[in-house]
Coordinates of C-alpha atoms and ligand atoms in Angstrom, one line a residue:
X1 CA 0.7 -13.1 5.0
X2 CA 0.0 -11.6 1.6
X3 CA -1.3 -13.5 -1.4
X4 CA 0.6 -12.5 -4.6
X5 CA 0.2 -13.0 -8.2
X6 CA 3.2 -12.3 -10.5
X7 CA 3.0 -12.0 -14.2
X8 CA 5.5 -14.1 -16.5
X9 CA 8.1 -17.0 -15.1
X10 CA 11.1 -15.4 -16.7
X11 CA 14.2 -15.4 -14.5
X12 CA 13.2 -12.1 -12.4
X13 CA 10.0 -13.7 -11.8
X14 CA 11.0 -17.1 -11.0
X15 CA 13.4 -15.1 -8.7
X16 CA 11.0 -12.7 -6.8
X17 CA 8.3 -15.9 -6.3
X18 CA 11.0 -17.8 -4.2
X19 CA 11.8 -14.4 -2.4
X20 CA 8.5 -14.0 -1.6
X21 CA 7.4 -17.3 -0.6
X22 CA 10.1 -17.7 1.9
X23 CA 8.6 -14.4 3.8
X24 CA 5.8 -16.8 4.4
X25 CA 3.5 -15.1 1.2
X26 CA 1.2 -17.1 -0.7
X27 CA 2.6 -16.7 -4.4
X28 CA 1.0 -17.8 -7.9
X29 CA 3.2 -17.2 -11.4
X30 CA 1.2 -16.8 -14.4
X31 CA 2.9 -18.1 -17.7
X32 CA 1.5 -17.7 -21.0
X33 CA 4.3 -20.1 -22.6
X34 CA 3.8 -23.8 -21.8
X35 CA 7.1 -24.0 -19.8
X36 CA 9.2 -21.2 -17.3
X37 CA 12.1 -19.6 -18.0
X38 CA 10.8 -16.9 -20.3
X39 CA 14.5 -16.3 -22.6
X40 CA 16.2 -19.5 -21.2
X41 CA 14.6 -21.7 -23.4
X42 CA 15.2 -25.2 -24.8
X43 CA 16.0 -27.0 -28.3
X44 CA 16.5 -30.3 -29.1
X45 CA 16.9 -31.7 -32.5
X46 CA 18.1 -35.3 -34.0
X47 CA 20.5 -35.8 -30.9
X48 CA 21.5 -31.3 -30.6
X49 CA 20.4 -29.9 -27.4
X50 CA 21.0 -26.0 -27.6
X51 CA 20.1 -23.6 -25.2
X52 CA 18.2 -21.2 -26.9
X53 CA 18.7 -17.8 -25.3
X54 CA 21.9 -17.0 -23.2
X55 CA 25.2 -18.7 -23.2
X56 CA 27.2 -17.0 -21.1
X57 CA 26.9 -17.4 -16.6
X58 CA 28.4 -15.3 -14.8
X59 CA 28.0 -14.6 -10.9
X60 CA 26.2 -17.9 -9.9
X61 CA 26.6 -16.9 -6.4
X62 CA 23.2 -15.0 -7.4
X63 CA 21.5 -18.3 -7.9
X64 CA 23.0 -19.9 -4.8
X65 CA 22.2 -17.2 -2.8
X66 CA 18.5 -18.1 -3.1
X67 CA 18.6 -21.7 -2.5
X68 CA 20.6 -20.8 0.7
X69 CA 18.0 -18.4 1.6
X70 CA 15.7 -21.2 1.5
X71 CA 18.1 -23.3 3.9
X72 CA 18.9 -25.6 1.4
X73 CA 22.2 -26.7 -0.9
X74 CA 22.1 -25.6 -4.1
X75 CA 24.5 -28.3 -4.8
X76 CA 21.5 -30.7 -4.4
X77 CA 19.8 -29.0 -7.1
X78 CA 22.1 -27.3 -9.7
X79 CA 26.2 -27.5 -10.1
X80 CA 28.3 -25.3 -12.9
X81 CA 31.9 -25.4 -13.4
X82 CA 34.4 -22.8 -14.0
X83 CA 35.4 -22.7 -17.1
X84 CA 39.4 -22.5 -17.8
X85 CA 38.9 -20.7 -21.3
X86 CA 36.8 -18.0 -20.9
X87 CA 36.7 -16.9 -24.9
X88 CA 38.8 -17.3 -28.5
X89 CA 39.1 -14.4 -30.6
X90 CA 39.7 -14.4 -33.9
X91 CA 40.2 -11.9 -36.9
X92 CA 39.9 -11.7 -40.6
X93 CA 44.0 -11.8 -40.6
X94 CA 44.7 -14.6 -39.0
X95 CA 45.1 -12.7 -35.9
X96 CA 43.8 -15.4 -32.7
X97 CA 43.8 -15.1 -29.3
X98 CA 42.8 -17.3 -26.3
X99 CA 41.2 -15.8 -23.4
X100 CA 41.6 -17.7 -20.2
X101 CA 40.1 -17.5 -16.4
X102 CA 44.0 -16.3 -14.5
X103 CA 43.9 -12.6 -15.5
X104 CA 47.7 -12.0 -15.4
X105 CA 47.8 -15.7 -18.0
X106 CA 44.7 -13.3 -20.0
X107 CA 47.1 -10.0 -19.9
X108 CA 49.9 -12.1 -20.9
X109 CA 48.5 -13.6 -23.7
X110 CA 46.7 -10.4 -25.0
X111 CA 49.8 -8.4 -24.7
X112 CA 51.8 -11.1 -26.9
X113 CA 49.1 -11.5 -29.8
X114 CA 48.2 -7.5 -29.8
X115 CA 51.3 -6.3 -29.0
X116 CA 50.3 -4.5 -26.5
X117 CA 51.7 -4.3 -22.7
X118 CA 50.7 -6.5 -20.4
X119 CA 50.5 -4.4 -17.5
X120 CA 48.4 -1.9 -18.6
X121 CA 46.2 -4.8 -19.8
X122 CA 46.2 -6.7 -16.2
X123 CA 46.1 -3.1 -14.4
X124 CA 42.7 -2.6 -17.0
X125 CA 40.8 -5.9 -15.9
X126 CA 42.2 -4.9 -12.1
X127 CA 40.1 -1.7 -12.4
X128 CA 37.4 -3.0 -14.0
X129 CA 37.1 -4.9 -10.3
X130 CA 37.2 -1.3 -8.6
X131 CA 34.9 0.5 -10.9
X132 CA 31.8 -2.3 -10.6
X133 CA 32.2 -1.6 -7.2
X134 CA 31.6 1.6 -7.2
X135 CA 29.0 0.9 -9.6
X136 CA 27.4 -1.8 -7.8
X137 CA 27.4 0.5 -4.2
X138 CA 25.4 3.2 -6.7
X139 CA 23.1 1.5 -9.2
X140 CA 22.8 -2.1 -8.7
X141 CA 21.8 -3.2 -4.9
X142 CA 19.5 -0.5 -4.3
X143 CA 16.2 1.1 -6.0
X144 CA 17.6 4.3 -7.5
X145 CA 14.2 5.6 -6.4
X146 CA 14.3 5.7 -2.8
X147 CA 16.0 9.1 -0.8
X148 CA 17.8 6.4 1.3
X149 CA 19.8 5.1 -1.2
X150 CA 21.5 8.4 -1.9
X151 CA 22.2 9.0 1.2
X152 CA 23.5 5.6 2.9
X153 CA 27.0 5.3 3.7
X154 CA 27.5 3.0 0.4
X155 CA 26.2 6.2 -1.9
X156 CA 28.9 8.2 0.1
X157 CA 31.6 6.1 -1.0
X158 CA 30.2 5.8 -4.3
X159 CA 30.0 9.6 -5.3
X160 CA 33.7 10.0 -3.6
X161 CA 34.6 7.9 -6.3
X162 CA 32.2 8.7 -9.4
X163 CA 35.4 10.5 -11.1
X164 CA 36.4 7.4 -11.7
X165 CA 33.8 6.1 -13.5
X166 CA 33.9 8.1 -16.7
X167 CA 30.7 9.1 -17.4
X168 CA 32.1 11.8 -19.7
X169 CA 33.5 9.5 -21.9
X170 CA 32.3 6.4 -24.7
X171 CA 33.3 3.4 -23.5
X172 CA 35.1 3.3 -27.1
X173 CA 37.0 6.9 -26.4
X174 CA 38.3 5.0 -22.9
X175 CA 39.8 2.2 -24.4
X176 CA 41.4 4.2 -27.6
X177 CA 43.2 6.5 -25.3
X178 CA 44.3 3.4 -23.2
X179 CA 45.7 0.9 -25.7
X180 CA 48.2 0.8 -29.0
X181 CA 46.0 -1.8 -31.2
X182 CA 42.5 -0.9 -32.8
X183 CA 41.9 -5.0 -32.0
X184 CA 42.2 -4.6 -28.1
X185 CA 40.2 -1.5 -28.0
X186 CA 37.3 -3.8 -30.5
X187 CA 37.7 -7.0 -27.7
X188 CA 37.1 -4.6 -24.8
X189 CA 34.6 -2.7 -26.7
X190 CA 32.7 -5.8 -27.7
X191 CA 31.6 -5.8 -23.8
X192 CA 29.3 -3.0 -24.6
X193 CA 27.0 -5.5 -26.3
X194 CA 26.7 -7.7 -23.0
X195 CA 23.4 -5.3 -22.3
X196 CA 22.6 -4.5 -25.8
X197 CA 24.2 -0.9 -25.8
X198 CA 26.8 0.9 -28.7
X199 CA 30.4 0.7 -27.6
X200 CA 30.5 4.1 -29.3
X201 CA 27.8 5.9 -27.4
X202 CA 27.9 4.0 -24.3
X203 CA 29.7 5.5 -21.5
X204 CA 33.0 4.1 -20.1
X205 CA 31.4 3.4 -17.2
X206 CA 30.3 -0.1 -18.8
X207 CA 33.9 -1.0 -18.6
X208 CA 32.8 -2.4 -15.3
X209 CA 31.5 -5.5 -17.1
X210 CA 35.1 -7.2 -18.7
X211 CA 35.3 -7.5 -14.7
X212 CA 32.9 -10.2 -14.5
X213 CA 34.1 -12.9 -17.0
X214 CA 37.8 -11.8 -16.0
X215 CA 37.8 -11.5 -12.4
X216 CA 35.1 -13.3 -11.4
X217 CA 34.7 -16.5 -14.2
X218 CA 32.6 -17.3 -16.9
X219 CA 30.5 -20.3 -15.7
X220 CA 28.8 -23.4 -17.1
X221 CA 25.9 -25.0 -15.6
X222 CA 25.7 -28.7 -15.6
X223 CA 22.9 -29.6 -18.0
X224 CA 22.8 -26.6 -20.1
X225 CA 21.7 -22.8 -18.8
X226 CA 18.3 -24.2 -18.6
X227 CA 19.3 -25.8 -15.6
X228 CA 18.9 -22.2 -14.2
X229 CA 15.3 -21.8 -14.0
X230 CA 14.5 -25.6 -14.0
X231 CA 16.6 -25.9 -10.5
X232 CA 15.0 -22.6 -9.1
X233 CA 11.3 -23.7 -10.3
X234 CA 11.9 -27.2 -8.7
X235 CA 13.1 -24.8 -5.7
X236 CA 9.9 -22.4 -6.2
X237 CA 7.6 -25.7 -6.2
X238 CA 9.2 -27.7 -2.9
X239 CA 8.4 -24.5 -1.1
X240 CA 4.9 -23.9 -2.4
X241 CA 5.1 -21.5 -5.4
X242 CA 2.0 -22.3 -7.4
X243 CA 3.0 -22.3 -11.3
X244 CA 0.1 -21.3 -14.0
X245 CA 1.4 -22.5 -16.8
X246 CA -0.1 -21.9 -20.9
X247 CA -2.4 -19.0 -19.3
X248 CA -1.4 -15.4 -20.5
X249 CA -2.3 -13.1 -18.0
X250 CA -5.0 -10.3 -20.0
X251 CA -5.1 -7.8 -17.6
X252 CA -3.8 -6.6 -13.8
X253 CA -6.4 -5.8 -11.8
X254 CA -6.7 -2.1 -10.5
X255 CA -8.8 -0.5 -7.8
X256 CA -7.8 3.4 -8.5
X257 CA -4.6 3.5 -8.5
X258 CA -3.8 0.0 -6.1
X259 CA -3.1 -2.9 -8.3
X260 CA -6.1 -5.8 -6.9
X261 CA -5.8 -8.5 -9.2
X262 CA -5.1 -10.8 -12.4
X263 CA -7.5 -11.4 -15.0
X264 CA -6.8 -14.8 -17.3
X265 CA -9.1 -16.5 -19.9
X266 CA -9.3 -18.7 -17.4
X267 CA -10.4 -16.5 -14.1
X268 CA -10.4 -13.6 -12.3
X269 CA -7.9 -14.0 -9.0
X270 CA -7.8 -11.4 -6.3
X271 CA -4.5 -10.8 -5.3
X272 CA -3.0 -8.1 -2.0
X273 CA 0.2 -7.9 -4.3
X274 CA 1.0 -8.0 -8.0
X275 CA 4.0 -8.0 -9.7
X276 CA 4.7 -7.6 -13.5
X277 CA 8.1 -9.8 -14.8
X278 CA 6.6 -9.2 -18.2
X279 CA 8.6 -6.4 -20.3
X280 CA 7.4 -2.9 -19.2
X281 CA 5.6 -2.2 -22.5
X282 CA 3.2 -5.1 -23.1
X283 CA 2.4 -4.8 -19.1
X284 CA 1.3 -0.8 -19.6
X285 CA 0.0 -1.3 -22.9
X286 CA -2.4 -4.6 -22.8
X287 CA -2.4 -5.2 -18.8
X288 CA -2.7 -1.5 -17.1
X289 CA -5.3 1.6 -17.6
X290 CA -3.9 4.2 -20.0
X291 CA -3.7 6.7 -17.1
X292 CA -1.3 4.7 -15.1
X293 CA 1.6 4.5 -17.9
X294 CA 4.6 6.4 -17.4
X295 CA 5.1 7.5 -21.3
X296 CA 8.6 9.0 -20.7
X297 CA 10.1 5.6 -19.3
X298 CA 8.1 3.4 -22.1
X299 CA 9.4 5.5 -24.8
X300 CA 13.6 4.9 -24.4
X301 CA 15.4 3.3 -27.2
X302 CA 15.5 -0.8 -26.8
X303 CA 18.9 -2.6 -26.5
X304 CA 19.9 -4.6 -29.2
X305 CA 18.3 -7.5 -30.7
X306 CA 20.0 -10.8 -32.4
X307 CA 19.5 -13.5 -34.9
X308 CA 20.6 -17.0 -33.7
X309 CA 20.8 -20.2 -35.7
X310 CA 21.5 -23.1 -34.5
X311 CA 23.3 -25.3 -36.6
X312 CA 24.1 -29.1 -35.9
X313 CA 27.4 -29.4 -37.4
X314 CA 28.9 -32.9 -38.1
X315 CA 32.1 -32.6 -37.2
X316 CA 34.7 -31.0 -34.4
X317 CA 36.9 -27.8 -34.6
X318 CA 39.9 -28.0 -32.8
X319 CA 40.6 -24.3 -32.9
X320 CA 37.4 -23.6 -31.2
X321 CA 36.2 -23.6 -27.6
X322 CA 32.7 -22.9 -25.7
X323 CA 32.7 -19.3 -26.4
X324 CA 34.1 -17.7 -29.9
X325 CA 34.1 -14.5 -31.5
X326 CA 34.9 -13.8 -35.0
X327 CA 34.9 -9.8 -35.3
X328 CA 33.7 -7.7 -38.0
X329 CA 36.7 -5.7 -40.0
X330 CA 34.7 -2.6 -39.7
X331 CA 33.0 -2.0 -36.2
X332 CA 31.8 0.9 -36.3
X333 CA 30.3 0.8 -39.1
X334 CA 28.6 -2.4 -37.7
X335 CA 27.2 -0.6 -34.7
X336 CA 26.1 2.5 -36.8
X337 CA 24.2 -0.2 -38.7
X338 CA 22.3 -1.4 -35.8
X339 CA 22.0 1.7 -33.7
X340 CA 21.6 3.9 -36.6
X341 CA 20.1 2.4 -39.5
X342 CA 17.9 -0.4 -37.4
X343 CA 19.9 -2.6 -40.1
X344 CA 22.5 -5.5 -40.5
X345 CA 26.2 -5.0 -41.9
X346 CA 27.0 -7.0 -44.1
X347 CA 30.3 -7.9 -42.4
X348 CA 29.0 -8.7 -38.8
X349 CA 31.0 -10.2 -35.7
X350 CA 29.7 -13.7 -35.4
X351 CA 29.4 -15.1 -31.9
X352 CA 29.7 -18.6 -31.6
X353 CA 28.7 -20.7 -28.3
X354 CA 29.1 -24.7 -28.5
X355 CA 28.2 -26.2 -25.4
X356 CA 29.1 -29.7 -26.9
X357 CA 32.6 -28.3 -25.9
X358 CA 32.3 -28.9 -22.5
X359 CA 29.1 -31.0 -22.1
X360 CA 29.7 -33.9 -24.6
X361 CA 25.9 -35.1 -24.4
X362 CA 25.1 -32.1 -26.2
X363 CA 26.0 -33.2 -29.8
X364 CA 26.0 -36.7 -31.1
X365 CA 29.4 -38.5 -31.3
X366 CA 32.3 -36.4 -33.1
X367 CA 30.2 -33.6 -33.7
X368 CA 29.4 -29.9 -32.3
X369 CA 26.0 -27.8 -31.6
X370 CA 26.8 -24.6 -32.7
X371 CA 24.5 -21.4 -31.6
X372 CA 25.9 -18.2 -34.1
X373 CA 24.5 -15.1 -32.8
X374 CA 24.6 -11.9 -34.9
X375 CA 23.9 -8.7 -33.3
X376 CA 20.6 -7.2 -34.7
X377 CA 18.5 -4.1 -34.5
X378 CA 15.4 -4.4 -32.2
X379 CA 12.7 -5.5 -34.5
X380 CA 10.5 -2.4 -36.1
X381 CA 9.1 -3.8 -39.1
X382 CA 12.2 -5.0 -41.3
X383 CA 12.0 -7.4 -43.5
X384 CA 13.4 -10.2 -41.5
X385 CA 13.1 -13.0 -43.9
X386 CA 15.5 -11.8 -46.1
X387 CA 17.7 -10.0 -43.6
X388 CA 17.9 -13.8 -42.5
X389 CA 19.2 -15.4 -45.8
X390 CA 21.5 -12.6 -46.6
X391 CA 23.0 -12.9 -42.6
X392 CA 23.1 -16.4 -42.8
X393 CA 25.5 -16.5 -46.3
X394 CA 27.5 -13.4 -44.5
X395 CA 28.2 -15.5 -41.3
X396 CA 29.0 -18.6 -43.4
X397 CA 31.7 -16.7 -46.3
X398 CA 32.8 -15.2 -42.5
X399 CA 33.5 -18.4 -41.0
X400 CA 35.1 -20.1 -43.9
X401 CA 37.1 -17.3 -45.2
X402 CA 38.8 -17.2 -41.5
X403 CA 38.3 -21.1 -40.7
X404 CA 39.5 -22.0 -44.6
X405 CA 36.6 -24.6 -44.4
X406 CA 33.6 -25.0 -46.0
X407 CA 30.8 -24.4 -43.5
X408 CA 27.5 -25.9 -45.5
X409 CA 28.7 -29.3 -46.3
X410 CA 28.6 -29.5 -42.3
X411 CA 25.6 -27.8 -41.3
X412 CA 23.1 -31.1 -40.7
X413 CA 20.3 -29.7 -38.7
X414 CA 19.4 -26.4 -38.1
X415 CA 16.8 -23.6 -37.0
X416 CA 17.0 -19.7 -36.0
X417 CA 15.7 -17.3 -33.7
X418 CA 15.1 -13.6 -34.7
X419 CA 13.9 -10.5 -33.4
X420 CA 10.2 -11.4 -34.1
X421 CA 10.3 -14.8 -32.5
X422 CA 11.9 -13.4 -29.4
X423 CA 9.0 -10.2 -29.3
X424 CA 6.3 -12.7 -29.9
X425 CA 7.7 -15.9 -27.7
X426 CA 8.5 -13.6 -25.0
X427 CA 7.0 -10.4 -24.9
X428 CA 9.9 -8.0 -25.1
X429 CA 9.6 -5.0 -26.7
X430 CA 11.1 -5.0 -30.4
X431 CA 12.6 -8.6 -29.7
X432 CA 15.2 -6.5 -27.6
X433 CA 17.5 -8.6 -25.6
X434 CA 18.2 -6.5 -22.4
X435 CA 15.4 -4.2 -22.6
X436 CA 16.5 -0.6 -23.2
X437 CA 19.9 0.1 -24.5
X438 CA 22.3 2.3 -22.1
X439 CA 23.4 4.3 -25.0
X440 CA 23.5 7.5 -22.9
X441 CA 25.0 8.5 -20.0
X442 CA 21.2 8.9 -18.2
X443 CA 20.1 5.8 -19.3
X444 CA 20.1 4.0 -16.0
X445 CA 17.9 6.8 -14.6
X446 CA 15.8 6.5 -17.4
X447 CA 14.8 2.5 -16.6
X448 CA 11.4 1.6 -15.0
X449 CA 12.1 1.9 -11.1
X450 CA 10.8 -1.8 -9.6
X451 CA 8.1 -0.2 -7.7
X452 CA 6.2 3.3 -8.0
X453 CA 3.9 4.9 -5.8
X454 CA 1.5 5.8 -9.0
X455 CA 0.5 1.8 -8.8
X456 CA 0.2 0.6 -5.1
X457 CA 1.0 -3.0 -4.1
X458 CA 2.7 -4.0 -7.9
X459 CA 6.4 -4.7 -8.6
X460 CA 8.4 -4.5 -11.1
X461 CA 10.9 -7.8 -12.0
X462 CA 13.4 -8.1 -14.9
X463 CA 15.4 -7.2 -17.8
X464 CA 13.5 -4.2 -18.7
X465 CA 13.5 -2.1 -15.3
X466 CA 15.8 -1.5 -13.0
X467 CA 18.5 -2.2 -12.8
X468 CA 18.7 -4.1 -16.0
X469 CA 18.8 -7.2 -18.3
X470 CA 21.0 -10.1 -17.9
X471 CA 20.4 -13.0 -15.6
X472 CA 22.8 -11.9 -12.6
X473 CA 20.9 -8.0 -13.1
X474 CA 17.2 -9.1 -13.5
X475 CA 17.9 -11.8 -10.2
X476 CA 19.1 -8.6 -8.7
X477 CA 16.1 -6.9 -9.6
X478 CA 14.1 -9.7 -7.3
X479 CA 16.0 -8.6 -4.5
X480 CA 15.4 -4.6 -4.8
X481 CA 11.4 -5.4 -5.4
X482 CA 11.3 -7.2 -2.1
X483 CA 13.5 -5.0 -0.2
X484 CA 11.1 -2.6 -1.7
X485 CA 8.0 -4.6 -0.4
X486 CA 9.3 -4.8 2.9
X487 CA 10.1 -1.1 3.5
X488 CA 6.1 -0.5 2.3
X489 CA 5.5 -3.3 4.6
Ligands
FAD1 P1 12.0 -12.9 -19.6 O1 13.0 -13.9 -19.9 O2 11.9 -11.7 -20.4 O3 10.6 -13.6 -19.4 C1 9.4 -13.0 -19.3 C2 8.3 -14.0 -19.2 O4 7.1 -13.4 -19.0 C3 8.2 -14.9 -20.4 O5 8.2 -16.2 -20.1 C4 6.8 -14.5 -21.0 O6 6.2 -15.5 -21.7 C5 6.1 -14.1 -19.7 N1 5.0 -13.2 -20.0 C6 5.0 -12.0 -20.7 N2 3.8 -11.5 -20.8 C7 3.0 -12.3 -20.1 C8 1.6 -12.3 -19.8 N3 0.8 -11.4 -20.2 N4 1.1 -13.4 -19.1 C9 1.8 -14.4 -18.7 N5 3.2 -14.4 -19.0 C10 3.7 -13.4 -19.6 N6 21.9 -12.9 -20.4 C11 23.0 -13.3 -19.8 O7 23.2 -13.1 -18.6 N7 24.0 -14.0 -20.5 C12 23.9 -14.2 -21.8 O8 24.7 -14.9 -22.4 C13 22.7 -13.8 -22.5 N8 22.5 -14.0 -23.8 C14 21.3 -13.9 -24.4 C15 21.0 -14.4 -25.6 C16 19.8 -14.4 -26.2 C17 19.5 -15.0 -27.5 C18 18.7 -13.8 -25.4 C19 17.3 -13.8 -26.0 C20 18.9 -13.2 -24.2 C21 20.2 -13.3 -23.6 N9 20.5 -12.8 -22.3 C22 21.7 -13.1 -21.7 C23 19.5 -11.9 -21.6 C24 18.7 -12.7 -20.6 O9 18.2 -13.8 -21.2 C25 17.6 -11.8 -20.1 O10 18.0 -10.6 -19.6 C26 16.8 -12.5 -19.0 O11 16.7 -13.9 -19.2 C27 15.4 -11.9 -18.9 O12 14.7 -12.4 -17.8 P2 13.4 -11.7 -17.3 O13 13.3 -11.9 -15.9 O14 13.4 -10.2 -17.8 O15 12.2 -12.4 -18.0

């Protein structure tokens, strides 16, 4: 039995302490925030509960899987539903569409409202299935590090079928050779942003991701997404995960080049086996020795960022369901903006979640919580306060100018989250959302591998290594660190 300490309680970590401690390991989890979770986070305000980081679950089988691990239901601890509508779309024209969880009902739709033909659509989301596959028997089971993962009978099916990934191709080129309207190739780009990356430098191989929310279902959890990590910490406790909570790990212990120990304001603990679910910077920059950073893998461009309000709105909108988009008229010129310039457009694609839809606790009586997300720039010194003001009248002439409403005389509560808040509340690097961006074809070679022999006995856990951010990829990331820690064993 090994005693191990892991930095941060995000979901990786949370996720690699249950792993762990069913082995029969001895595991500690150092938070520096006063509750777990890390970007799953919590706010209530004069009867709104919002969740404050993501909205949108898909593959809950991951979560399951580690509550069956530990021989227990997971229905005991944590239920989601499935939700009918996965998503409504709609444009500056009028243009709307409804996105819904049958994909031949989705292809049907889309073909009517984008004149476009429904087969190739359906045959699209059917390949997406194919494709993550592929994907999933290259990139996302396995360390990418390891001999044995490019040679195992999975990685020989995988580069069979590599030709059909595009890797030679933006994800935007893809979709413009595949479809007639400029609005079907924007809705199937906008899945570039579900890790942070630039439809029009990303390769086609993201295309993978429309598979998730179309084949497999867009999920919500009963209680809110920070159900998630409360159900897997109540989990983590029952089997004897010890939780530090409100003490900021200072520094990893090193012996050479073995990893010893964690270093608090509050003590010195010796661990066999440390793992870091803190963002790869912060750990090489405040926790490590200078010698041990990797500067090549620290030094790759950060996924995009966001600025959220949440507004407490007093009223309901028929027209809208849990997940909305209301796209930009110019989206290139939005992503050159954020890529490019590290700015805002001034015509952005708003993003709105309202949980209240389906979870009527959520807002008082006759009324909606409504968490806007705006695509933003990882944070490098902008001036944030007034990016803020001028975002929040952009979004709000957005909404009404599509709505015909007038958005302000219903806003009754609200508060926002920006790229600072996230950097300093969590520790990510530049406030970025999925840690680095997979704007180039190499970019997934180019993440921080989840253990490397230049640091004995430490693991790497999360959005920022590999194989990347989102919940379903950094619980994934749990399950390569301790296959990893086994095969050291
Ligand atoms: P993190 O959540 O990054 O947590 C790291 C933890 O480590 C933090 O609690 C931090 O306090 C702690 N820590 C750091 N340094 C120290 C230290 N020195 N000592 C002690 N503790 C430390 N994903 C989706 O799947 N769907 C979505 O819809 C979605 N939307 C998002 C919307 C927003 C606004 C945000 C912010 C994120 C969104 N994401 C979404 C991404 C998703 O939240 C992240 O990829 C994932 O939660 C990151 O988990 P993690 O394991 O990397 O840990």
């Amino acid at each position: 039995m090994s005693t191990v300490g892991i930095v941060g309680s995000g979901i990786g970590g949370i996720a690699f302490a249950i792993r762990m401690q069913i082995m029969g390991h001895a595991v500690t989890v150092f938070e520096a925030n006063e509750r777990p979770g890390g970007k799953l986070g919590l706010l209530a305000m004069q009867g709104y509960r919002f969740d404050t980081g993501p909205s949108l679950f898909t593959m809950p089988q991951l979560v399951d899987e580690l509550f069956q691990l530990a021989g227990k239901n997971p229905r005991d601890y944590f239920n989601y539903e499935r939700l009918p509508e996965i998503c409504s779309y709609f444009w500056d024209d009028q243009t709307r569409l409804k996105t819904l969880e049958d994909p031949g009902e989705t292809a049907s739709l889309m073909a009517e409202a984008l004149q476009e033909d429904a087969a190739t659509i359906y045959r699209y989301i059917k390949e997406a299935g194919e494709k993550y596959n592929i994907v999933s028997d290259l990139f996302l089971d396995d360390s990418l590090h390891k001999l044995s993962t490019w040679t195992s009978k999975k990685a020989l099916h995988g580069y069979a079928n590599l030709h059909k990934l595009g890797l030679f191709q933006t994800m935007h080129q893809a979709h413009k050779s595949k479809f007639k309207n400029p609005k079907t190739v924007q809705l199937f780009d906008r899945y570039a942003t579900y890790n942070g990356s630039d439809p029009y430098q990303t390769p086609a191989t993201l295309s993978i991701i429309p598979h998730l929310e179309y084949n497999l279902g867009a999920y919500f959890p009963k209680g809110g997404m920070i159900e998630i990590p409360n159900a897997l910490v109540r989990l983590a406790q029952e089997l004897g995960v010890q939780f530090r909570l409100n003490e900021a790990v200072e520094k990893i212990r090193t012996h050479g080049n073995v990893a010893n120990g964690i270093q608090t304001k509050m003590g010195v603990y010796d661990f066999d086996i440390v793992a870091s679910n803190a963002d790869i910077r912060p750990s090489y920059k405040q926790l490590l020795p200078e010698n041990l950073r990797p500067s090549h893998l620290l030094n790759q461009p950060k996924s995009s960022s966001g600025i959220i309000f949440y507004w407490g709105i007093n009223r309901v909108f028929e027209e809208l369901g849990v997940h909305n988009i209301f796209f930009s008229k110019d989206y290139r010129a939005e992503f050159e903006a954020i890529f490019k310039q590290e700015n805002l457009f001034d015509d952005p694609t708003v993003y709105i979640h309202i949980s209240s839809k389906v979870a009527k606790e959520d807002a008082p009586d006759g009324c909606e919580n409504w968490f806007v997300l705006i695509n933003a720039p990882a944070n490098s010194g902008q001036d944030w306060d007034s990016l803020i003001q001028s975002c929040r009248t952009n979004v709000i002439q957005k909404i009404n100018r599509v709505l015909g409403i007038n958005l302000e005389d219903h806003i009754v509560v609200e508060d926002y989250l920006d790229p600072r808040r996230i950097e300093s509340r969590t520790s990510s690097a530049g406030g970025a959302l999925y840690g680095n961006s997979s704007n180039n074809k190499f970019a997934a070679f180019l993440r921080h591998p989840n253990y490397r022999a230049a640091i004995k006995n430490m693991y790497w856990i999360g959005g920022s290594v590999h194989p990347g951010g989102g919940i379903p990829l950094c619980l994934s990331s749990a399950k390569i660190a301790v296959k990893l820690f086994q095969e050291n064993a």
